[in-house]
Amino acid sequence: MATDMTPSSAALQEELLRRARARAGSRPAAPAPSAVREPSPAPLSHAQRRMWLMDRLGQGGSLYSVPFATRLRGPLDIDALTAALTGLVRRHHILRTRYGQRGDEAYQEVLAAPDAMDVVVVESDDDGMRVLNQEARRPFDLSAGPLPRALVVRHGPQDHTVLLTFHHIAIDGGSLETVADELSQLYAAAVDERPHTQPEPPQYADFARREHAAAKRLGEGLDHWVRRLAGATPVRLPRPAHTPGGRAAVARTTALDAHVLPALREIGRQHRATLFTVSLAASFAALHRMTGEEDLVIGCAGTHREGAAMRNLVGLCVNTLPIRVNLSGDPDFGTLVERVRDALLEAQQHREVPFDLILERLGAGARGADGTALVRVSADVLREPTALRLPGTVAEPVDIGLDEAKFDLSFGLVDSDSPACIVQFGQSALDSAAGDRLADDFGALLSAVAADPGLTLSRLGGAHRAIVADDCHPAEARLRADSRIADAAVPVPAAGPLIAYAVLRETGGPSPAQLRSDLRAALPRESVPAAVTLLDAMPRTADGSLDAARLPGAAAVPAPQGPRAHAVTAAFADLLGRVPAPDDDFFVLGGHSLVAVQLAERLRTGLTLPVTGLDVMQCRTPRALAALLDERESERAAVVATAAPAAGKRRVREGTVLVTGGTGGVGAFVLRELAAQGRPVLALARPESAHLVAGDGVEVVEGDLNDLDGLRAAVESADAVIHAACTFTRPEVDVAAMEAMVAAWSRGPFVFVSSVDAYGKPADRQVVEDAASQQPLSAYGQAKLDCEQLLLRAAGTEGRGGASVVRSPIVWGPHDRLRDQLRWGATGMLYQAAQAGDPIQVPGPGAEGHDWHGAPWVHASALARAVTACLDTPVHGTANAVSGHVAWEDLAAELGRLLGTDSEISLVDRVHPDLDHRWHYRADRLATSLAELPGEDWRSVLAAMIEGPGQVRAGR
């Protein structure tokens, strides 16, 4: 499992992101980005791919948010700050990049620079931490483009806190220095009303392309890491008796005396090591003293940002170096520093290998026998945090703690005027009492070695404590207290003899007979096991608890049965290449993060039950995954059984219309039209987008097309449905969503906003409504057609109302999503050429045997009127919603005029694939609603999209 070197907590979040420095060596870790711009989209870097997979697996949320907050005292010019942030996003493409998927591969695509970034200002009578924390925790939608979010909390006329929230996929700690510096310069230029001139910065997409091109040359480095980590196992931490869910973290800080840091630096000088190396050695010593283990792996942060050409690169360039050190022989601390120094220098010689490639090569070896990640622990040195220093103000960094842990355990040494050490641990990974003791021990250890680096590990503070649960069997507690035993378990059987299981710390240890003899001498007769069985490794589940079913001699458990169990087994077999036994481990079978996503998608669509890649990785076995799906099916059945309202009662207001896709360009206009008509609305939206659709008469229900249970519940509670949502790139998701919605539809009309792409490539130039589709169809067009057929087959049955399929062409209107489609969608080639003033070639009359090529279009307001009209008068079939047709030549000329450029337009005989459209669509059935109103002609709407900043929102 991929890990990340940036733990987030009240103490560690901001500064661990800053640890992106080269610690030794002169060889570049990665090639500098090319000065030549290649067309987007670009592949994801290995570090970005990890973030994207975590998001797909359901581990996104606020875990990878990067809050950057500063208290500014003095006059703050909000307009200048807005201009500075807008300029920053224009300069650095990664800050306006969205992330998509084609097949199994993810890609990144740069969005058009915004006209102006939004800067939200709120008033606060206190420190504003509540609203700051809420804003920092708001998740991002990677598919829409995680633009930075800006919030200003006004405490007084000249007292503000500025919070910029980024997604980690677009930024790391090294980038924050660049961001802060450039924002300061851009702000000063805006205040002085002068242009800001700086060299063009390097772009992250170029780095990602170069990293991919260099991947084939990493074989030697990968071979090194496989050899170096062979046989390594995750450190065993004392887990809490009751494991809480999630990744909640606790940080403990211990102040250090002023003499400690200078003494540690002197130890480093004597052993040719940096302060970081000394701190890392202390982390290894503390971990050894807590666990008793001698072969340990700790992760530390490396970077690919090296060389002058990458100095001002904004992006995710961190890399994890797994440092493996042998602590055997009870070395003194100075000797341990030298061991750590040598291991760290060896790792840095191969630092160009992305950590994710190492994990992929290791396969099942990247985890322990119980599934625990190999790199569970990290360490770093923390210095003064970055602050946003704007001219005319006094800046003070503000710590926004997300209180979530990316690592189970992290050690930090604070190198500042107030020296301290920090221990952060995940509440689900480490017992709270053990974590508190470790924090005290770490501080005591640092003070002790500062005073006497000749101390051996056995004489340092924090004596080894056996990892013993409070409620374990007395025989298990006795075995765990034995220094010769690495792990032990004594499960109490429902019937039969009591058996003890133990794992020896090293070969040549005590025999089973010797261990049982020791237990007989120490315990009452009734507590002595009938036998002691030695194991190579203790079988454990993903959360670290004992997997008693896998113990030798455990009673056989029958294989799970039923449709969900069979579906899980079939999915494992298809994707992993072998039929699994019920308790075979997903990772041992060769599974990894991407396969987990694929397996979850197959089960979700096949069983119409919510399941994520994270579920697969946590369950790990077919038995556990089938049990989870059985549980969710039971929950769904219970909801369905209780969901029907009592006779004569309604769960929502009479006449409520469910609208999907309300945050998109079409949906926003539909919501506005419904609000104007006074209809009550239930809008489906993701939590991070709910504020975009909120308005008078609009009730927001959280969900999206992947949440099939949520879709069903929303449809069941409404009296009518307008389905305007679409993934565009994942047709299987669109079809599964329609299947779920149609199954839940039981009353009232249903309107589906489809696309003229469902016609395919008709033989006739004039396409009438309900004309048969002609192959070939794009994947998008085929998905639309499949959804239409699902809806129309169900219409009028079992109490359902009438169905209307509204096929629309290109939609134009003043909305940011529609602007993006104008710039980057079907018309993107013309727009980009016109914007740059480049020559434009369009097909002329007779090109490839056709007398016309151009774009069918509809005004978003007209489309909204047509769609809402179908609520009262369903078309009981297919209708086209088209405002007009514009020839490519005319469109190119108008774009050039509006953009203020003078592109030369020439007519050619060939047809570019992006301009291969030659059909006119009749729009008779909805003609009344589509009738053009003032300002809805194609020239006016293009002008509004290009020149106007307005965005339509519901109820506004």
PDB file of C-alpha atoms in Angstrom, residues 78-268:
ATOM      1  CA  ILE A  78      -8.875  41.993  -0.674  1.00  0.00           C
ATOM      2  CA  ASP A  79      -8.956  43.026  -4.337  1.00  0.00           C
ATOM      3  CA  ALA A  80      -5.170  42.846  -4.519  1.00  0.00           C
ATOM      4  CA  LEU A  81      -5.202  39.462  -2.810  1.00  0.00           C
ATOM      5  CA  THR A  82      -7.763  38.240  -5.352  1.00  0.00           C
ATOM      6  CA  ALA A  83      -5.613  39.500  -8.212  1.00  0.00           C
ATOM      7  CA  ALA A  84      -2.515  37.882  -6.707  1.00  0.00           C
ATOM      8  CA  LEU A  85      -4.192  34.511  -6.280  1.00  0.00           C
ATOM      9  CA  THR A  86      -5.625  34.693  -9.802  1.00  0.00           C
ATOM     10  CA  GLY A  87      -2.172  35.464 -11.155  1.00  0.00           C
ATOM     11  CA  LEU A  88      -0.636  32.592  -9.222  1.00  0.00           C
ATOM     12  CA  VAL A  89      -3.159  30.099 -10.638  1.00  0.00           C
ATOM     13  CA  ARG A  90      -2.574  31.462 -14.144  1.00  0.00           C
ATOM     14  CA  ARG A  91       1.191  30.993 -13.810  1.00  0.00           C
ATOM     15  CA  HIS A  92       1.181  27.488 -12.357  1.00  0.00           C
ATOM     16  CA  HIS A  93      -0.931  25.100 -14.413  1.00  0.00           C
ATOM     17  CA  ILE A  94      -0.949  22.423 -11.704  1.00  0.00           C
ATOM     18  CA  LEU A  95      -3.150  24.678  -9.568  1.00  0.00           C
ATOM     19  CA  ARG A  96      -5.887  24.516 -12.238  1.00  0.00           C
ATOM     20  CA  THR A  97      -5.631  20.878 -13.245  1.00  0.00           C
ATOM     21  CA  ARG A  98      -8.317  18.223 -13.145  1.00  0.00           C
ATOM     22  CA  TYR A  99      -7.883  14.461 -13.088  1.00  0.00           C
ATOM     23  CA  GLY A 100      -9.665  11.863 -15.189  1.00  0.00           C
ATOM     24  CA  GLN A 101      -9.377   8.250 -16.265  1.00  0.00           C
ATOM     25  CA  ARG A 102      -9.231   6.490 -19.618  1.00  0.00           C
ATOM     26  CA  GLY A 103      -9.454   2.743 -19.212  1.00  0.00           C
ATOM     27  CA  ASP A 104      -7.189   1.853 -16.295  1.00  0.00           C
ATOM     28  CA  GLU A 105      -4.945   4.893 -16.685  1.00  0.00           C
ATOM     29  CA  ALA A 106      -5.410   8.244 -14.986  1.00  0.00           C
ATOM     30  CA  TYR A 107      -4.457  11.511 -16.636  1.00  0.00           C
ATOM     31  CA  GLN A 108      -4.217  15.183 -15.732  1.00  0.00           C
ATOM     32  CA  GLU A 109      -5.602  17.983 -17.857  1.00  0.00           C
ATOM     33  CA  VAL A 110      -5.025  21.707 -17.451  1.00  0.00           C
ATOM     34  CA  LEU A 111      -8.144  23.870 -17.246  1.00  0.00           C
ATOM     35  CA  ALA A 112      -8.436  27.376 -18.625  1.00  0.00           C
ATOM     36  CA  ALA A 113      -7.176  30.104 -16.317  1.00  0.00           C
ATOM     37  CA  PRO A 114     -10.064  31.627 -14.330  1.00  0.00           C
ATOM     38  CA  ASP A 115     -11.061  35.224 -14.922  1.00  0.00           C
ATOM     39  CA  ALA A 116     -10.889  35.784 -11.181  1.00  0.00           C
ATOM     40  CA  MET A 117     -10.454  33.489  -8.200  1.00  0.00           C
ATOM     41  CA  ASP A 118     -13.099  33.551  -5.499  1.00  0.00           C
ATOM     42  CA  VAL A 119     -11.965  34.955  -2.158  1.00  0.00           C
ATOM     43  CA  VAL A 120     -14.593  34.472   0.539  1.00  0.00           C
ATOM     44  CA  VAL A 121     -14.578  36.950   3.446  1.00  0.00           C
ATOM     45  CA  VAL A 122     -16.334  36.167   6.730  1.00  0.00           C
ATOM     46  CA  GLU A 123     -16.562  38.143   9.976  1.00  0.00           C
ATOM     47  CA  SER A 124     -15.506  36.621  13.292  1.00  0.00           C
ATOM     48  CA  ASP A 125     -15.510  37.937  16.851  1.00  0.00           C
ATOM     49  CA  ASP A 126     -13.041  35.263  18.008  1.00  0.00           C
ATOM     50  CA  ASP A 127      -9.971  33.573  16.539  1.00  0.00           C
ATOM     51  CA  GLY A 128     -12.119  32.034  13.802  1.00  0.00           C
ATOM     52  CA  MET A 129     -10.647  28.560  14.285  1.00  0.00           C
ATOM     53  CA  ARG A 130     -14.008  26.846  13.962  1.00  0.00           C
ATOM     54  CA  VAL A 131     -14.707  28.230  10.493  1.00  0.00           C
ATOM     55  CA  LEU A 132     -11.050  27.799   9.474  1.00  0.00           C
ATOM     56  CA  ASN A 133     -11.072  24.130  10.448  1.00  0.00           C
ATOM     57  CA  GLN A 134     -14.390  23.564   8.685  1.00  0.00           C
ATOM     58  CA  GLU A 135     -13.023  25.114   5.496  1.00  0.00           C
ATOM     59  CA  ALA A 136      -9.787  23.115   5.662  1.00  0.00           C
ATOM     60  CA  ARG A 137     -11.748  19.877   6.038  1.00  0.00           C
ATOM     61  CA  ARG A 138     -13.971  20.473   3.002  1.00  0.00           C
ATOM     62  CA  PRO A 139     -12.991  17.799   0.468  1.00  0.00           C
ATOM     63  CA  PHE A 140     -12.009  18.377  -3.138  1.00  0.00           C
ATOM     64  CA  ASP A 141     -13.436  16.886  -6.317  1.00  0.00           C
ATOM     65  CA  LEU A 142     -10.381  15.831  -8.324  1.00  0.00           C
ATOM     66  CA  SER A 143     -12.415  15.226 -11.470  1.00  0.00           C
ATOM     67  CA  ALA A 144     -13.587  18.857 -11.490  1.00  0.00           C
ATOM     68  CA  GLY A 145     -10.183  20.378 -10.862  1.00  0.00           C
ATOM     69  CA  PRO A 146      -9.115  21.156  -7.269  1.00  0.00           C
ATOM     70  CA  LEU A 147      -8.515  24.904  -7.596  1.00  0.00           C
ATOM     71  CA  PRO A 148      -7.109  26.464  -4.416  1.00  0.00           C
ATOM     72  CA  ARG A 149      -9.765  27.757  -2.043  1.00  0.00           C
ATOM     73  CA  ALA A 150      -9.318  31.130  -0.358  1.00  0.00           C
ATOM     74  CA  LEU A 151     -11.010  32.169   2.874  1.00  0.00           C
ATOM     75  CA  VAL A 152     -10.368  35.402   4.755  1.00  0.00           C
ATOM     76  CA  VAL A 153     -11.545  35.672   8.355  1.00  0.00           C
ATOM     77  CA  ARG A 154     -11.884  39.322   9.388  1.00  0.00           C
ATOM     78  CA  HIS A 155     -11.229  39.771  13.117  1.00  0.00           C
ATOM     79  CA  GLY A 156     -11.056  43.551  12.888  1.00  0.00           C
ATOM     80  CA  PRO A 157     -10.475  46.373  10.382  1.00  0.00           C
ATOM     81  CA  GLN A 158      -6.742  45.593  10.224  1.00  0.00           C
ATOM     82  CA  ASP A 159      -6.671  42.043  11.547  1.00  0.00           C
ATOM     83  CA  HIS A 160      -7.299  39.079   9.242  1.00  0.00           C
ATOM     84  CA  THR A 161      -6.498  35.390   8.899  1.00  0.00           C
ATOM     85  CA  VAL A 162      -5.952  34.231   5.311  1.00  0.00           C
ATOM     86  CA  LEU A 163      -6.457  30.528   4.665  1.00  0.00           C
ATOM     87  CA  LEU A 164      -5.486  28.969   1.350  1.00  0.00           C
ATOM     88  CA  THR A 165      -6.450  25.298   1.044  1.00  0.00           C
ATOM     89  CA  PHE A 166      -4.778  23.148  -1.603  1.00  0.00           C
ATOM     90  CA  HIS A 167      -5.020  19.470  -2.476  1.00  0.00           C
ATOM     91  CA  HIS A 168      -1.804  17.552  -1.907  1.00  0.00           C
ATOM     92  CA  ILE A 169      -1.975  16.131  -5.459  1.00  0.00           C
ATOM     93  CA  ALA A 170      -1.028  19.625  -6.662  1.00  0.00           C
ATOM     94  CA  ILE A 171       1.412  20.829  -4.028  1.00  0.00           C
ATOM     95  CA  ASP A 172       3.996  19.825  -1.453  1.00  0.00           C
ATOM     96  CA  GLY A 173       5.967  21.567   1.272  1.00  0.00           C
ATOM     97  CA  GLY A 174       8.692  22.759  -1.074  1.00  0.00           C
ATOM     98  CA  SER A 175       5.995  24.398  -3.194  1.00  0.00           C
ATOM     99  CA  LEU A 176       4.606  26.426  -0.280  1.00  0.00           C
ATOM    100  CA  GLU A 177       7.742  28.573  -0.172  1.00  0.00           C
ATOM    101  CA  THR A 178       7.335  29.372  -3.869  1.00  0.00           C
ATOM    102  CA  VAL A 179       3.605  30.046  -3.462  1.00  0.00           C
ATOM    103  CA  ALA A 180       4.159  32.382  -0.508  1.00  0.00           C
ATOM    104  CA  ASP A 181       6.951  34.277  -2.272  1.00  0.00           C
ATOM    105  CA  GLU A 182       5.068  34.711  -5.552  1.00  0.00           C
ATOM    106  CA  LEU A 183       1.831  35.737  -3.839  1.00  0.00           C
ATOM    107  CA  SER A 184       3.747  38.422  -1.968  1.00  0.00           C
ATOM    108  CA  GLN A 185       5.197  39.786  -5.212  1.00  0.00           C
ATOM    109  CA  LEU A 186       1.899  39.585  -7.089  1.00  0.00           C
ATOM    110  CA  TYR A 187       0.079  41.286  -4.212  1.00  0.00           C
ATOM    111  CA  ALA A 188       2.604  44.128  -4.138  1.00  0.00           C
ATOM    112  CA  ALA A 189       2.240  44.613  -7.892  1.00  0.00           C
ATOM    113  CA  ALA A 190      -1.556  44.699  -7.603  1.00  0.00           C
ATOM    114  CA  VAL A 191      -1.465  47.235  -4.755  1.00  0.00           C
ATOM    115  CA  ASP A 192       0.889  49.473  -6.745  1.00  0.00           C
ATOM    116  CA  GLU A 193      -1.172  48.968  -9.925  1.00  0.00           C
ATOM    117  CA  ARG A 194       1.882  47.902 -11.884  1.00  0.00           C
ATOM    118  CA  PRO A 195       2.502  44.822 -14.038  1.00  0.00           C
ATOM    119  CA  HIS A 196       4.167  41.843 -12.483  1.00  0.00           C
ATOM    120  CA  THR A 197       7.018  40.431 -14.518  1.00  0.00           C
ATOM    121  CA  GLN A 198       8.634  37.118 -13.708  1.00  0.00           C
ATOM    122  CA  PRO A 199      10.128  34.377 -15.873  1.00  0.00           C
ATOM    123  CA  GLU A 200       7.764  31.616 -16.941  1.00  0.00           C
ATOM    124  CA  PRO A 201       7.896  28.944 -14.213  1.00  0.00           C
ATOM    125  CA  PRO A 202       8.483  25.252 -14.920  1.00  0.00           C
ATOM    126  CA  GLN A 203       5.250  23.275 -15.232  1.00  0.00           C
ATOM    127  CA  TYR A 204       4.505  20.070 -13.344  1.00  0.00           C
ATOM    128  CA  ALA A 205       2.977  18.232 -16.302  1.00  0.00           C
ATOM    129  CA  ASP A 206       6.385  18.385 -18.017  1.00  0.00           C
ATOM    130  CA  PHE A 207       7.956  16.831 -14.922  1.00  0.00           C
ATOM    131  CA  ALA A 208       5.346  14.039 -14.938  1.00  0.00           C
ATOM    132  CA  ARG A 209       5.990  13.296 -18.621  1.00  0.00           C
ATOM    133  CA  ARG A 210       9.736  13.186 -18.079  1.00  0.00           C
ATOM    134  CA  GLU A 211       9.354  10.940 -15.045  1.00  0.00           C
ATOM    135  CA  HIS A 212       7.348   8.469 -17.102  1.00  0.00           C
ATOM    136  CA  ALA A 213       9.899   8.593 -19.924  1.00  0.00           C
ATOM    137  CA  ALA A 214      12.700   7.853 -17.447  1.00  0.00           C
ATOM    138  CA  ALA A 215      10.897   4.955 -15.736  1.00  0.00           C
ATOM    139  CA  LYS A 216      12.471   2.328 -17.997  1.00  0.00           C
ATOM    140  CA  ARG A 217      15.921   3.326 -16.736  1.00  0.00           C
ATOM    141  CA  LEU A 218      15.134   2.555 -13.091  1.00  0.00           C
ATOM    142  CA  GLY A 219      15.691  -1.205 -13.220  1.00  0.00           C
ATOM    143  CA  GLU A 220      18.970  -1.154 -11.312  1.00  0.00           C
ATOM    144  CA  GLY A 221      17.523   1.054  -8.587  1.00  0.00           C
ATOM    145  CA  LEU A 222      14.446  -1.124  -8.244  1.00  0.00           C
ATOM    146  CA  ASP A 223      16.591  -4.214  -7.952  1.00  0.00           C
ATOM    147  CA  HIS A 224      18.511  -2.522  -5.148  1.00  0.00           C
ATOM    148  CA  TRP A 225      15.377  -1.757  -3.163  1.00  0.00           C
ATOM    149  CA  VAL A 226      14.008  -5.290  -3.589  1.00  0.00           C
ATOM    150  CA  ARG A 227      17.260  -6.693  -2.197  1.00  0.00           C
ATOM    151  CA  ARG A 228      17.446  -4.079   0.562  1.00  0.00           C
ATOM    152  CA  LEU A 229      13.919  -4.690   1.827  1.00  0.00           C
ATOM    153  CA  ALA A 230      13.823  -8.472   1.377  1.00  0.00           C
ATOM    154  CA  GLY A 231      12.522 -10.111   4.536  1.00  0.00           C
ATOM    155  CA  ALA A 232      11.625  -6.845   6.237  1.00  0.00           C
ATOM    156  CA  THR A 233       8.400  -6.879   8.226  1.00  0.00           C
ATOM    157  CA  PRO A 234       6.241  -4.089   9.650  1.00  0.00           C
ATOM    158  CA  VAL A 235       6.957  -3.109  13.228  1.00  0.00           C
ATOM    159  CA  ARG A 236       4.363  -4.444  15.650  1.00  0.00           C
ATOM    160  CA  LEU A 237       2.780  -1.645  17.694  1.00  0.00           C
ATOM    161  CA  PRO A 238       0.624  -2.073  20.810  1.00  0.00           C
ATOM    162  CA  ARG A 239      -2.849  -1.600  19.344  1.00  0.00           C
ATOM    163  CA  PRO A 240      -5.716  -0.377  21.503  1.00  0.00           C
ATOM    164  CA  ALA A 241      -8.106  -2.982  22.881  1.00  0.00           C
ATOM    165  CA  HIS A 242     -10.965  -1.303  21.029  1.00  0.00           C
ATOM    166  CA  THR A 243      -9.957   0.079  17.641  1.00  0.00           C
ATOM    167  CA  PRO A 244     -11.773   3.265  16.577  1.00  0.00           C
ATOM    168  CA  GLY A 245     -12.532   3.759  12.905  1.00  0.00           C
ATOM    169  CA  GLY A 246     -10.954   6.334  10.614  1.00  0.00           C
ATOM    170  CA  ARG A 247      -7.486   7.874  10.784  1.00  0.00           C
ATOM    171  CA  ALA A 248      -7.910  10.169  13.779  1.00  0.00           C
ATOM    172  CA  ALA A 249      -4.540  11.118  15.241  1.00  0.00           C
ATOM    173  CA  VAL A 250      -3.134  12.336  18.530  1.00  0.00           C
ATOM    174  CA  ALA A 251       0.023  14.433  18.863  1.00  0.00           C
ATOM    175  CA  ARG A 252       2.073  14.671  22.053  1.00  0.00           C
ATOM    176  CA  THR A 253       4.699  17.420  22.420  1.00  0.00           C
ATOM    177  CA  THR A 254       7.546  17.347  24.947  1.00  0.00           C
ATOM    178  CA  ALA A 255       9.667  20.465  25.510  1.00  0.00           C
ATOM    179  CA  LEU A 256      13.444  20.043  25.422  1.00  0.00           C
ATOM    180  CA  ASP A 257      16.056  21.983  27.378  1.00  0.00           C
ATOM    181  CA  ALA A 258      17.965  24.621  25.431  1.00  0.00           C
ATOM    182  CA  HIS A 259      21.227  22.622  25.510  1.00  0.00           C
ATOM    183  CA  VAL A 260      19.768  19.514  23.820  1.00  0.00           C
ATOM    184  CA  LEU A 261      19.765  20.668  20.177  1.00  0.00           C
ATOM    185  CA  PRO A 262      23.371  22.023  20.254  1.00  0.00           C
ATOM    186  CA  ALA A 263      24.493  18.757  21.860  1.00  0.00           C
ATOM    187  CA  LEU A 264      22.736  16.700  19.186  1.00  0.00           C
ATOM    188  CA  ARG A 265      24.407  18.801  16.469  1.00  0.00           C
ATOM    189  CA  GLU A 266      27.765  18.126  18.082  1.00  0.00           C
ATOM    190  CA  ILE A 267      27.074  14.381  18.048  1.00  0.00           C
ATOM    191  CA  GLY A 268      26.357  14.703  14.343  1.00  0.00           C
TER     192      GLY A 268
END
